[in-house]
Amino acid sequence: MKIFSGIQPSGNIHIGNYLAVIKQWVAFQEKADCIFCIVDWHAITVPYETKTLQQKIKEVASIYLASGINPEKSIVFVQSQVKEHSELAWLLNTITSLGDLQRMTQFKDKSQKHSQNICAGLLNYPVLMAGDILLYQTEVVPVGEDQKQHVELARTIAKKFNSKFGETFKIPEVSVLKIGAKIMSLTNPDKKMSKSDPESSRIGLFDSPEQIKKKIGSATTDSGREIKFNPKEKPGISNLLTIYSLFSDKPIKDLENAFASQSYQSFKQSLTDLLVEKLEPFRNKKSELDKNPEFIEKILADGAKRAEKQAQETMQKVKKVMGL
Ligand code: TRP
């Protein structure tokens, strides 16, 4: 089985991204051929800082490795280092329906957010993403809920291409984790935890014990005093229970029983201890990687070489069937 997925080197990757996306990747690694990309060409479709882009790319690479991605087994690379991504995206642009692109929820959201600055790349973003996926004859794409629509469009594009030019691409399936797919903001539990919201709203994978303590301590709770899972009436506590459950591998029901007679405060204390413990391997791996920056560069260069080989094979087929 062939797996492909990627994360943008923009903003701050947090436990929500880990639980919904990266944790799935690590599990897939055991049973599939995996390619994990750092999609810098997607990150530049909205205003960004040129000076810190390289640093952010390295940061995402550290997160992949600290999460348990094994670069000897899986391919880890940066999108812009394999030029076939842009080549295939251009070709797919010629068969993608403009109406489909304009309908994408993320395009609508982002073009509202950056209304002074909407570039054609923002509209074409899903075509580049379809190229990423189809270039490797990907069978399964593990992503967060918010990317489901883009993977569905990649399927539509692949089917259209195959029927127009002959069987060329595998049709990819999407894989979305049901629980954990939505971790909410700590400060506003009606909203998803987001890479671009204030620091206090999210827990980063490399947060120090002090940061974790402070953020969980000030996380929004609800009126009442019961530790009960009820996202409508108790969104704050329900979110903290979800986080607790996912990091402890204990069902929410068991946690409700265990904390039945305890206060919000002691529940938060216990969650803080759990997160400090579970994120310790991430912090350790990060400080190890920081001591040896060439190590990551080497992994990315090697990954790009391995990816390129596969990408070139697909491009040869594509050009042939298109008469190029
Ligand atoms: N658009 C995805 C996101 O923002 C990242 C991405 C780019 C991706 N190309 C991909 C994910 C290909 C899966 C497959 O999360």
PDB file of C-alpha atoms in Angstrom, residues 84-234:
ATOM      1  CA  GLU A  84       7.849  17.297 -10.841  1.00  0.00           C
ATOM      2  CA  HIS A  85       5.259  18.562  -8.333  1.00  0.00           C
ATOM      3  CA  SER A  86       4.906  21.831 -10.206  1.00  0.00           C
ATOM      4  CA  GLU A  87       5.113  20.116 -13.567  1.00  0.00           C
ATOM      5  CA  LEU A  88       2.234  17.750 -12.835  1.00  0.00           C
ATOM      6  CA  ALA A  89       0.215  20.533 -11.191  1.00  0.00           C
ATOM      7  CA  TRP A  90       0.359  22.546 -14.420  1.00  0.00           C
ATOM      8  CA  LEU A  91      -0.813  19.614 -16.496  1.00  0.00           C
ATOM      9  CA  LEU A  92      -3.648  18.831 -14.073  1.00  0.00           C
ATOM     10  CA  ASN A  93      -4.684  22.496 -14.184  1.00  0.00           C
ATOM     11  CA  THR A  94      -5.668  21.950 -17.793  1.00  0.00           C
ATOM     12  CA  ILE A  95      -8.327  19.378 -16.887  1.00  0.00           C
ATOM     13  CA  THR A  96      -9.532  20.790 -13.538  1.00  0.00           C
ATOM     14  CA  SER A  97     -12.860  22.557 -13.510  1.00  0.00           C
ATOM     15  CA  LEU A  98     -12.726  26.195 -12.410  1.00  0.00           C
ATOM     16  CA  GLY A  99     -16.100  25.788 -10.728  1.00  0.00           C
ATOM     17  CA  ASP A 100     -14.766  22.940  -8.574  1.00  0.00           C
ATOM     18  CA  LEU A 101     -11.899  25.125  -7.369  1.00  0.00           C
ATOM     19  CA  GLN A 102     -14.163  28.049  -6.565  1.00  0.00           C
ATOM     20  CA  ARG A 103     -16.374  25.766  -4.503  1.00  0.00           C
ATOM     21  CA  MET A 104     -13.599  24.633  -2.141  1.00  0.00           C
ATOM     22  CA  THR A 105     -14.375  25.608   1.455  1.00  0.00           C
ATOM     23  CA  GLN A 106     -10.752  26.363   2.274  1.00  0.00           C
ATOM     24  CA  PHE A 107     -10.436  28.693  -0.723  1.00  0.00           C
ATOM     25  CA  LYS A 108     -13.541  30.561   0.381  1.00  0.00           C
ATOM     26  CA  ASP A 109     -12.268  30.845   3.979  1.00  0.00           C
ATOM     27  CA  LYS A 110      -8.746  31.867   3.068  1.00  0.00           C
ATOM     28  CA  SER A 111      -9.786  34.327   0.391  1.00  0.00           C
ATOM     29  CA  GLN A 112     -12.016  35.993   2.938  1.00  0.00           C
ATOM     30  CA  LYS A 113      -9.205  36.117   5.463  1.00  0.00           C
ATOM     31  CA  HIS A 114      -6.691  37.506   2.953  1.00  0.00           C
ATOM     32  CA  SER A 115      -9.180  39.514   0.875  1.00  0.00           C
ATOM     33  CA  GLN A 116      -6.584  42.167  -0.075  1.00  0.00           C
ATOM     34  CA  ASN A 117      -4.235  39.578  -1.400  1.00  0.00           C
ATOM     35  CA  ILE A 118      -5.869  36.686  -3.240  1.00  0.00           C
ATOM     36  CA  CYS A 119      -3.444  35.133  -5.700  1.00  0.00           C
ATOM     37  CA  ALA A 120      -4.254  32.585  -8.395  1.00  0.00           C
ATOM     38  CA  GLY A 121      -2.104  30.122  -6.439  1.00  0.00           C
ATOM     39  CA  LEU A 122      -4.618  30.140  -3.624  1.00  0.00           C
ATOM     40  CA  LEU A 123      -7.342  29.039  -6.022  1.00  0.00           C
ATOM     41  CA  ASN A 124      -5.084  26.452  -7.660  1.00  0.00           C
ATOM     42  CA  TYR A 125      -3.787  25.102  -4.339  1.00  0.00           C
ATOM     43  CA  PRO A 126      -5.910  21.914  -4.556  1.00  0.00           C
ATOM     44  CA  VAL A 127      -4.478  21.173  -8.014  1.00  0.00           C
ATOM     45  CA  LEU A 128      -0.941  21.266  -6.618  1.00  0.00           C
ATOM     46  CA  MET A 129      -2.149  19.006  -3.818  1.00  0.00           C
ATOM     47  CA  ALA A 130      -3.716  16.596  -6.336  1.00  0.00           C
ATOM     48  CA  GLY A 131      -0.356  16.577  -8.115  1.00  0.00           C
ATOM     49  CA  ASP A 132       1.438  15.727  -4.850  1.00  0.00           C
ATOM     50  CA  ILE A 133      -0.843  12.772  -4.334  1.00  0.00           C
ATOM     51  CA  LEU A 134      -1.078  11.435  -7.894  1.00  0.00           C
ATOM     52  CA  LEU A 135       2.640  11.758  -8.616  1.00  0.00           C
ATOM     53  CA  TYR A 136       3.334   8.783  -6.351  1.00  0.00           C
ATOM     54  CA  GLN A 137       0.414   6.533  -7.357  1.00  0.00           C
ATOM     55  CA  THR A 138      -0.856   7.048  -3.807  1.00  0.00           C
ATOM     56  CA  GLU A 139      -3.568   4.716  -2.520  1.00  0.00           C
ATOM     57  CA  VAL A 140      -4.360   6.266   0.860  1.00  0.00           C
ATOM     58  CA  VAL A 141      -4.054   9.895   2.016  1.00  0.00           C
ATOM     59  CA  PRO A 142      -4.245  10.300   5.811  1.00  0.00           C
ATOM     60  CA  VAL A 143      -5.282  13.888   6.590  1.00  0.00           C
ATOM     61  CA  GLY A 144      -7.358  15.944   8.993  1.00  0.00           C
ATOM     62  CA  GLU A 145     -11.072  16.466   8.388  1.00  0.00           C
ATOM     63  CA  ASP A 146     -10.441  19.892   6.826  1.00  0.00           C
ATOM     64  CA  GLN A 147      -8.485  18.367   3.915  1.00  0.00           C
ATOM     65  CA  LYS A 148     -11.068  15.751   2.998  1.00  0.00           C
ATOM     66  CA  GLN A 149     -12.635  17.926   0.327  1.00  0.00           C
ATOM     67  CA  HIS A 150      -9.262  18.457  -1.347  1.00  0.00           C
ATOM     68  CA  VAL A 151      -8.560  14.724  -1.468  1.00  0.00           C
ATOM     69  CA  GLU A 152     -11.996  14.179  -2.973  1.00  0.00           C
ATOM     70  CA  LEU A 153     -11.154  16.703  -5.663  1.00  0.00           C
ATOM     71  CA  ALA A 154      -7.878  14.841  -6.299  1.00  0.00           C
ATOM     72  CA  ARG A 155      -9.993  11.717  -6.906  1.00  0.00           C
ATOM     73  CA  THR A 156     -12.223  13.609  -9.327  1.00  0.00           C
ATOM     74  CA  ILE A 157      -9.194  14.943 -11.203  1.00  0.00           C
ATOM     75  CA  ALA A 158      -7.580  11.482 -11.358  1.00  0.00           C
ATOM     76  CA  LYS A 159     -10.746   9.892 -12.702  1.00  0.00           C
ATOM     77  CA  LYS A 160     -11.178  12.605 -15.289  1.00  0.00           C
ATOM     78  CA  PHE A 161      -7.564  12.244 -16.393  1.00  0.00           C
ATOM     79  CA  ASN A 162      -7.856   8.466 -16.677  1.00  0.00           C
ATOM     80  CA  SER A 163     -11.023   8.626 -18.717  1.00  0.00           C
ATOM     81  CA  LYS A 164      -9.642  11.292 -21.006  1.00  0.00           C
ATOM     82  CA  PHE A 165      -6.128   9.936 -21.568  1.00  0.00           C
ATOM     83  CA  GLY A 166      -6.308   6.280 -20.463  1.00  0.00           C
ATOM     84  CA  GLU A 167      -5.537   4.546 -17.132  1.00  0.00           C
ATOM     85  CA  THR A 168      -2.610   6.467 -15.642  1.00  0.00           C
ATOM     86  CA  PHE A 169      -3.296   7.226 -11.995  1.00  0.00           C
ATOM     87  CA  LYS A 170      -4.381   5.150  -9.021  1.00  0.00           C
ATOM     88  CA  ILE A 171      -7.520   6.631  -7.443  1.00  0.00           C
ATOM     89  CA  PRO A 172      -6.557   7.660  -3.879  1.00  0.00           C
ATOM     90  CA  GLU A 173      -8.717   7.040  -0.811  1.00  0.00           C
ATOM     91  CA  VAL A 174      -8.894   9.522   2.050  1.00  0.00           C
ATOM     92  CA  SER A 175      -8.283   8.436   5.651  1.00  0.00           C
ATOM     93  CA  VAL A 176      -9.616  10.670   8.427  1.00  0.00           C
ATOM     94  CA  LEU A 177      -9.431   9.672  12.097  1.00  0.00           C
ATOM     95  CA  LYS A 178     -12.840   9.958  13.690  1.00  0.00           C
ATOM     96  CA  ILE A 179     -11.858  10.724  17.250  1.00  0.00           C
ATOM     97  CA  GLY A 180      -9.150  13.271  17.711  1.00  0.00           C
ATOM     98  CA  ALA A 181      -9.856  14.683  14.295  1.00  0.00           C
ATOM     99  CA  LYS A 182     -11.072  17.753  16.112  1.00  0.00           C
ATOM    100  CA  ILE A 183      -9.172  19.105  19.059  1.00  0.00           C
ATOM    101  CA  MET A 184     -10.576  22.459  20.065  1.00  0.00           C
ATOM    102  CA  SER A 185      -8.860  25.660  21.144  1.00  0.00           C
ATOM    103  CA  LEU A 186      -8.005  25.799  24.870  1.00  0.00           C
ATOM    104  CA  THR A 187      -9.210  29.360  25.183  1.00  0.00           C
ATOM    105  CA  ASN A 188     -12.237  29.131  22.885  1.00  0.00           C
ATOM    106  CA  PRO A 189     -13.473  25.531  22.848  1.00  0.00           C
ATOM    107  CA  ASP A 190     -16.130  26.266  20.232  1.00  0.00           C
ATOM    108  CA  LYS A 191     -13.361  26.694  17.678  1.00  0.00           C
ATOM    109  CA  LYS A 192     -10.744  24.244  16.366  1.00  0.00           C
ATOM    110  CA  MET A 193      -7.221  24.433  17.808  1.00  0.00           C
ATOM    111  CA  SER A 194      -5.379  26.435  15.164  1.00  0.00           C
ATOM    112  CA  LYS A 195      -1.777  26.988  14.132  1.00  0.00           C
ATOM    113  CA  SER A 196      -2.427  30.691  13.684  1.00  0.00           C
ATOM    114  CA  ASP A 197      -4.300  31.517  16.906  1.00  0.00           C
ATOM    115  CA  PRO A 198      -2.625  32.958  20.015  1.00  0.00           C
ATOM    116  CA  GLU A 199      -0.073  30.779  21.765  1.00  0.00           C
ATOM    117  CA  SER A 200      -2.266  30.265  24.855  1.00  0.00           C
ATOM    118  CA  SER A 201      -4.927  28.490  22.759  1.00  0.00           C
ATOM    119  CA  ARG A 202      -2.785  25.519  21.807  1.00  0.00           C
ATOM    120  CA  ILE A 203      -0.180  23.116  23.155  1.00  0.00           C
ATOM    121  CA  GLY A 204       2.885  22.760  20.944  1.00  0.00           C
ATOM    122  CA  LEU A 205       4.616  19.413  20.696  1.00  0.00           C
ATOM    123  CA  PHE A 206       7.825  20.920  22.047  1.00  0.00           C
ATOM    124  CA  ASP A 207       6.231  22.992  24.845  1.00  0.00           C
ATOM    125  CA  SER A 208       8.106  23.005  28.143  1.00  0.00           C
ATOM    126  CA  PRO A 209       6.491  21.633  31.322  1.00  0.00           C
ATOM    127  CA  GLU A 210       6.026  25.239  32.501  1.00  0.00           C
ATOM    128  CA  GLN A 211       4.214  26.218  29.305  1.00  0.00           C
ATOM    129  CA  ILE A 212       1.977  23.150  29.506  1.00  0.00           C
ATOM    130  CA  LYS A 213       1.123  23.883  33.132  1.00  0.00           C
ATOM    131  CA  LYS A 214       0.271  27.479  32.385  1.00  0.00           C
ATOM    132  CA  LYS A 215      -1.850  26.733  29.321  1.00  0.00           C
ATOM    133  CA  ILE A 216      -3.842  23.872  30.840  1.00  0.00           C
ATOM    134  CA  GLY A 217      -4.247  25.876  34.042  1.00  0.00           C
ATOM    135  CA  SER A 218      -5.813  28.763  32.154  1.00  0.00           C
ATOM    136  CA  ALA A 219      -7.800  26.651  29.670  1.00  0.00           C
ATOM    137  CA  THR A 220     -11.482  27.616  29.507  1.00  0.00           C
ATOM    138  CA  THR A 221     -13.749  25.367  31.554  1.00  0.00           C
ATOM    139  CA  ASP A 222     -17.513  25.442  31.831  1.00  0.00           C
ATOM    140  CA  SER A 223     -20.052  26.341  34.441  1.00  0.00           C
ATOM    141  CA  GLY A 224     -20.914  23.567  36.873  1.00  0.00           C
ATOM    142  CA  ARG A 225     -18.342  21.319  38.459  1.00  0.00           C
ATOM    143  CA  GLU A 226     -18.773  17.911  36.907  1.00  0.00           C
ATOM    144  CA  ILE A 227     -16.137  16.215  34.752  1.00  0.00           C
ATOM    145  CA  LYS A 228     -18.559  15.005  32.078  1.00  0.00           C
ATOM    146  CA  PHE A 229     -18.233  14.614  28.317  1.00  0.00           C
ATOM    147  CA  ASN A 230     -20.908  16.789  26.741  1.00  0.00           C
ATOM    148  CA  PRO A 231     -19.529  18.909  23.890  1.00  0.00           C
ATOM    149  CA  LYS A 232     -22.709  21.011  23.592  1.00  0.00           C
ATOM    150  CA  GLU A 233     -23.072  22.008  27.224  1.00  0.00           C
ATOM    151  CA  LYS A 234     -19.492  21.515  28.394  1.00  0.00           C
TER     152      LYS A 234
END
